Tab-separated table of C-alpha atoms in Angstrom:
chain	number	residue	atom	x	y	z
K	1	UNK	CA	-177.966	27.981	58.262
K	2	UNK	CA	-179.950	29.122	55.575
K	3	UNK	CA	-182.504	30.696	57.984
K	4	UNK	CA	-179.720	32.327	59.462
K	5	UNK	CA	-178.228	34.401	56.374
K	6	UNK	CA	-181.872	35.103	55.577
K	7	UNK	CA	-182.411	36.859	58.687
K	8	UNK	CA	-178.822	38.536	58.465
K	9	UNK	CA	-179.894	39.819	55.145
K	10	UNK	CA	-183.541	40.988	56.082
K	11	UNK	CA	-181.611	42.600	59.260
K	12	UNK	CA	-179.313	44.617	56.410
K	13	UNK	CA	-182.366	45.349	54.654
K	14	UNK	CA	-183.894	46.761	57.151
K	15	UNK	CA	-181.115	48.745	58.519
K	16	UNK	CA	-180.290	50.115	55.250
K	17	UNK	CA	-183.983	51.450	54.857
K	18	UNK	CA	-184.129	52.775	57.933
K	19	UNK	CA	-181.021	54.968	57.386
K	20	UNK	CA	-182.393	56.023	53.700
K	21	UNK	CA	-185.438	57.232	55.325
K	22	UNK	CA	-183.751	59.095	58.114
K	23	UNK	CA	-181.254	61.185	55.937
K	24	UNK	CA	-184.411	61.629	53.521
K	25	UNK	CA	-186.710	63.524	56.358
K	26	UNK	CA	-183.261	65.259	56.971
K	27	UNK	CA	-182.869	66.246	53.808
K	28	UNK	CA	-186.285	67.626	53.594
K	29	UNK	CA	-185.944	69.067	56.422
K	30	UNK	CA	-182.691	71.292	55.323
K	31	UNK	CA	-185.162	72.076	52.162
K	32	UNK	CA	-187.491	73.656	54.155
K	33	UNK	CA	-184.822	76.069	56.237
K	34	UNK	CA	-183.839	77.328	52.667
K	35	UNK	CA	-187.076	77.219	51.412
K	36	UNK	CA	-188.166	79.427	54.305
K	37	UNK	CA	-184.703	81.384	54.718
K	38	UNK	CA	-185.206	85.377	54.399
K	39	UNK	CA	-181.877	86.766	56.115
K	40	UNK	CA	-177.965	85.503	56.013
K	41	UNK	CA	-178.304	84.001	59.382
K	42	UNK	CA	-181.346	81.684	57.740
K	43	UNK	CA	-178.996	80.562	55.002
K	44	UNK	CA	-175.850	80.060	57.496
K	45	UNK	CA	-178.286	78.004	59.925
K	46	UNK	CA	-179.793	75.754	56.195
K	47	UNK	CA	-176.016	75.429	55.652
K	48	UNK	CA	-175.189	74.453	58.773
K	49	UNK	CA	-178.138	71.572	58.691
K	50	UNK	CA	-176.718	70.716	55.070
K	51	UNK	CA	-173.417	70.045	56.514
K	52	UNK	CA	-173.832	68.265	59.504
K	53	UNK	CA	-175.919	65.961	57.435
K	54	UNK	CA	-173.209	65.473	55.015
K	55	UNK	CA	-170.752	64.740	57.807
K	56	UNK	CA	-173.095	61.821	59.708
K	57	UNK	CA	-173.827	60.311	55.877
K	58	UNK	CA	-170.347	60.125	54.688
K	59	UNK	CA	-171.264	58.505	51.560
K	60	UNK	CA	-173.611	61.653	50.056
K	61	UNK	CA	-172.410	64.491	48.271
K	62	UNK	CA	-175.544	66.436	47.821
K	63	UNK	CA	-175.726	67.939	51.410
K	64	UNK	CA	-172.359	69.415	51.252
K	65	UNK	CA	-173.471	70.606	47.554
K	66	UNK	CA	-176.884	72.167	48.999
K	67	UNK	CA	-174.597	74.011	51.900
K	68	UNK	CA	-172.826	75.313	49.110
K	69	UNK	CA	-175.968	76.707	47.617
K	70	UNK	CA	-176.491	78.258	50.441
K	71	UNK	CA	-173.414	79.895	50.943
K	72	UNK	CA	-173.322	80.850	47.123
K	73	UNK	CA	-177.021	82.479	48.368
K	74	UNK	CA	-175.275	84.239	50.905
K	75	UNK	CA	-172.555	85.729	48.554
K	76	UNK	CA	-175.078	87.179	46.229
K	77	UNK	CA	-177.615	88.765	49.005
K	78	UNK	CA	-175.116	90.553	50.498
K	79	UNK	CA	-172.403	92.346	48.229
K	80	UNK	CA	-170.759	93.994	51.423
K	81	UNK	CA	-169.078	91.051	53.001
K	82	UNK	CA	-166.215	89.220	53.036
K	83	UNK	CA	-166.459	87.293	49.561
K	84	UNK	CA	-163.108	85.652	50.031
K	85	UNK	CA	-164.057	84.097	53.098
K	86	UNK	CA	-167.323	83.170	51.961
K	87	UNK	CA	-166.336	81.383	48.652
K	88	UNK	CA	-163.290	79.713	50.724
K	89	UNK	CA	-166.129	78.125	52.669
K	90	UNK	CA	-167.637	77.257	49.437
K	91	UNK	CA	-164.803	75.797	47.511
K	92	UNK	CA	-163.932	73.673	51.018
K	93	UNK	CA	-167.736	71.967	50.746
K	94	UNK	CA	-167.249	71.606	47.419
K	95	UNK	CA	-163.519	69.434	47.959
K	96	UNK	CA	-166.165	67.288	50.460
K	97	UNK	CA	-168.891	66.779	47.571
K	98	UNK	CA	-166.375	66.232	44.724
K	99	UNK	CA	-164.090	63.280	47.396
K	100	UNK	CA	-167.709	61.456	47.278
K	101	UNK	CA	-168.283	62.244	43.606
K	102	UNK	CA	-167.377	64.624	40.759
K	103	UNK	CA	-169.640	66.351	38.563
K	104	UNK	CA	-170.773	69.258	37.054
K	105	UNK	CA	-172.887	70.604	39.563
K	106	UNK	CA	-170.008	71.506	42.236
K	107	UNK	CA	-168.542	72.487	39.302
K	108	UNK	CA	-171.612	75.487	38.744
K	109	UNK	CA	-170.718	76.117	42.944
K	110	UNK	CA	-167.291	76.196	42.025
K	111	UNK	CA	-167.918	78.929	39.421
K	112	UNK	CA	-170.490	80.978	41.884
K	113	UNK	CA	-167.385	81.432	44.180
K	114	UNK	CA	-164.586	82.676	41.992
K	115	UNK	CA	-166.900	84.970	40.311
K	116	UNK	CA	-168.393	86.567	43.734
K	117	UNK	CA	-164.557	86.588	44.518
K	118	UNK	CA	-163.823	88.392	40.957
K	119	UNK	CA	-166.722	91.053	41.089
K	120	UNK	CA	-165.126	92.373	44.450
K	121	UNK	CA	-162.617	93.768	41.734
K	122	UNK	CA	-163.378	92.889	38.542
K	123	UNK	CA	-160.119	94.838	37.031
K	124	UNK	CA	-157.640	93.683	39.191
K	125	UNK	CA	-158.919	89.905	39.972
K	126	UNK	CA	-159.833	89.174	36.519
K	127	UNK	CA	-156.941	87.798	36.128
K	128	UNK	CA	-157.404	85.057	38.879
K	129	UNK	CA	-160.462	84.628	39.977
K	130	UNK	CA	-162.147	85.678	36.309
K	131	UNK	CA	-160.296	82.763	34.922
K	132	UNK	CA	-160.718	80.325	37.856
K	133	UNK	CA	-164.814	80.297	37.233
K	134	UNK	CA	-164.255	80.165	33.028
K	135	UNK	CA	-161.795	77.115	33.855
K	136	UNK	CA	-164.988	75.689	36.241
K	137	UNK	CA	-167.885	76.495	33.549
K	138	UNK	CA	-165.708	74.323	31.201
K	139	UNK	CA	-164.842	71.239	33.560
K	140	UNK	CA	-168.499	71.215	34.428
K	141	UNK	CA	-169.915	71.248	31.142
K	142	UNK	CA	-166.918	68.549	29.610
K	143	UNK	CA	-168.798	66.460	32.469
K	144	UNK	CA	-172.491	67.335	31.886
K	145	UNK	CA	-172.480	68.956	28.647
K	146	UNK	CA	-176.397	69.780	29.088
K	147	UNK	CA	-176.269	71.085	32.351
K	148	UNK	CA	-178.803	73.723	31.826
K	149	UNK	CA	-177.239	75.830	35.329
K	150	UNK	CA	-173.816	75.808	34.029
K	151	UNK	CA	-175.315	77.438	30.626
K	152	UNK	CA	-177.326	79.698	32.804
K	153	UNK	CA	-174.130	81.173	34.386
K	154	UNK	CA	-172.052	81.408	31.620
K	155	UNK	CA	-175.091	83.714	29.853
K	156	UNK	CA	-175.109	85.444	32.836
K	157	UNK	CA	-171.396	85.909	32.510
K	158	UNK	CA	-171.581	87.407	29.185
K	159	UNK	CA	-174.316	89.467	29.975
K	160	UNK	CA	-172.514	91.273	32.534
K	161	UNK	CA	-169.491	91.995	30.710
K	162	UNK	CA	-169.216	95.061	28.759
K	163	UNK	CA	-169.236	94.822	25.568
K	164	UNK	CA	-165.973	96.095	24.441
K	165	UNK	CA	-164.408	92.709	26.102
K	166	UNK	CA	-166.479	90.700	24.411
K	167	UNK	CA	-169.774	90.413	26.501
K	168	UNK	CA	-173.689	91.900	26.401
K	169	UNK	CA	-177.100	90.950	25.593
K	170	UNK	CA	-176.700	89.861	22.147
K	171	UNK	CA	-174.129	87.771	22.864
K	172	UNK	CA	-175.421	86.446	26.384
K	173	UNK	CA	-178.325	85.904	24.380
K	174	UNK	CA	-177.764	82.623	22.779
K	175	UNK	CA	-176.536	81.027	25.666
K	176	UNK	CA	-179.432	81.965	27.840
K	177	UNK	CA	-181.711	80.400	25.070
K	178	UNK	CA	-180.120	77.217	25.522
K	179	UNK	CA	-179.627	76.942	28.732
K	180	UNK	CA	-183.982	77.876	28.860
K	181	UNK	CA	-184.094	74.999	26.488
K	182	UNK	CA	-182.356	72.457	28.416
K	183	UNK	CA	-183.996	73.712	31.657
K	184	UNK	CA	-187.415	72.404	30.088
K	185	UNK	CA	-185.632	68.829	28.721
K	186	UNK	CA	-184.283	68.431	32.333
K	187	UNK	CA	-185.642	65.643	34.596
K	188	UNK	CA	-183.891	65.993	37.883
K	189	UNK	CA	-183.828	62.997	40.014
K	190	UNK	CA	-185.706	64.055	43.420
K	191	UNK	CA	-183.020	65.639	45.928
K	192	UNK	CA	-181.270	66.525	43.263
K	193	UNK	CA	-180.336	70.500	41.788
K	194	UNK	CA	-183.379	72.322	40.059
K	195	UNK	CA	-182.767	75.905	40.638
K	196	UNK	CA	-182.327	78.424	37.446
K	197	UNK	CA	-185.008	78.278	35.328
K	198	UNK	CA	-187.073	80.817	36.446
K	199	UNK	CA	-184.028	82.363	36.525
K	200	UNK	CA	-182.738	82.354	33.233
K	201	UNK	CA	-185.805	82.797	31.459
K	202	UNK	CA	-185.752	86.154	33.414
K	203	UNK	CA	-182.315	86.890	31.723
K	204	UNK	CA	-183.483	85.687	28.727
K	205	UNK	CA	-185.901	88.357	28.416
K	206	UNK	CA	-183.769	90.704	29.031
K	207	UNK	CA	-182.224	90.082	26.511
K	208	UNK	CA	-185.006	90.673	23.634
């Protein structure tokens, strides 16, 4: 008997590892699409890869998250299309990631999305989307409060609003300080989000 549940255990073991590995060489392997990725149909094929892994693991939110990046990707490199559409893919990976677990990064793709969606018309969709990706800065950060890419987009926020409402350097400039300063504390678990330092800092010195 006792053979028996060794073997059935060693059999789980094994089973178990096997899968890790496989969605790990996946995962790399969606990586090195956006890694590579020069045009939208690169970064609609990486989210593509992203999503179909998320779909066969079930249990992993970071695929649907990185497919997200990718769309986010898409919204900034090209202005001209439809940013509703785009971000409504967004928002629907990010309702996958957040089912399998909340926190404050889908909260930073939640943010990407209503502002792409705002900037189509900043005066009229203010209102709306403007406040949609304030509200998901500040869910994010009341989950990770030193979640250096939520930081990073809030400066970036600021420093695109004129100042008259409140915006500008000097007041983005703060904010892109700490979010440089976090970005240097942060140890991100491998697979997990890195992107933004280079980034910021960039803002950052556009600011001085």
């Amino acid at each position: 008997m006792k053979k028996m549940i060794f073997s059935l255990m060693l059999f789980v073991s094994v089973t178990a590892m096997a899968q890790s590995d496989k969605y790990e060489a996946a995962m790399k392997k969606g990586f090195a699409a956006m890694d590579s990725a020069k045009t939208v149909m690169d970064w609609q094929n990486a989210a593509a890869m992203f999503e179909r892994i998320g779909d066969a693991e079930k249990t992993q939110w970071l695929p649907y998250y990185y497919a997200g990046l990718a769309y986010s990707t898409i919204g900034w490199m090209n202005p001209k299309g439809d940013a509703d559409a785009n971000a409504d893919k967004i928002k629907a990976l990010c309702d996958k990631a957040e089912a399998i677990e909340k926190n404050a990064e889908i909260y930073s793709l939640r943010n990407m999305a209503a502002t792409q969606q705002m900037i189509v018309d900043p005066q009229s969709r203010w209102a709306s989307y403007g406040q949609e990706a304030a509200a998901a800065l500040q869910k994010g950060m009341e989950l990770d409060p030193n979640n250096p890419r939520l930081y990073y987009l809030q400066g970036m926020s600021v420093f695109g609003t004129p100042e008259q409402f409140g915006g500008g350097k000097e007041k983005a400039k703060p904010i892109l300080q700490k979010a440089v300063d976090l970005f240097k504390a942060e140890q991100p678990k491998p697979m997990y989000p890195h992107w933004g330092q280079k980034q910021a800092e960039d803002a950052l010195a556009q600011c001085q």
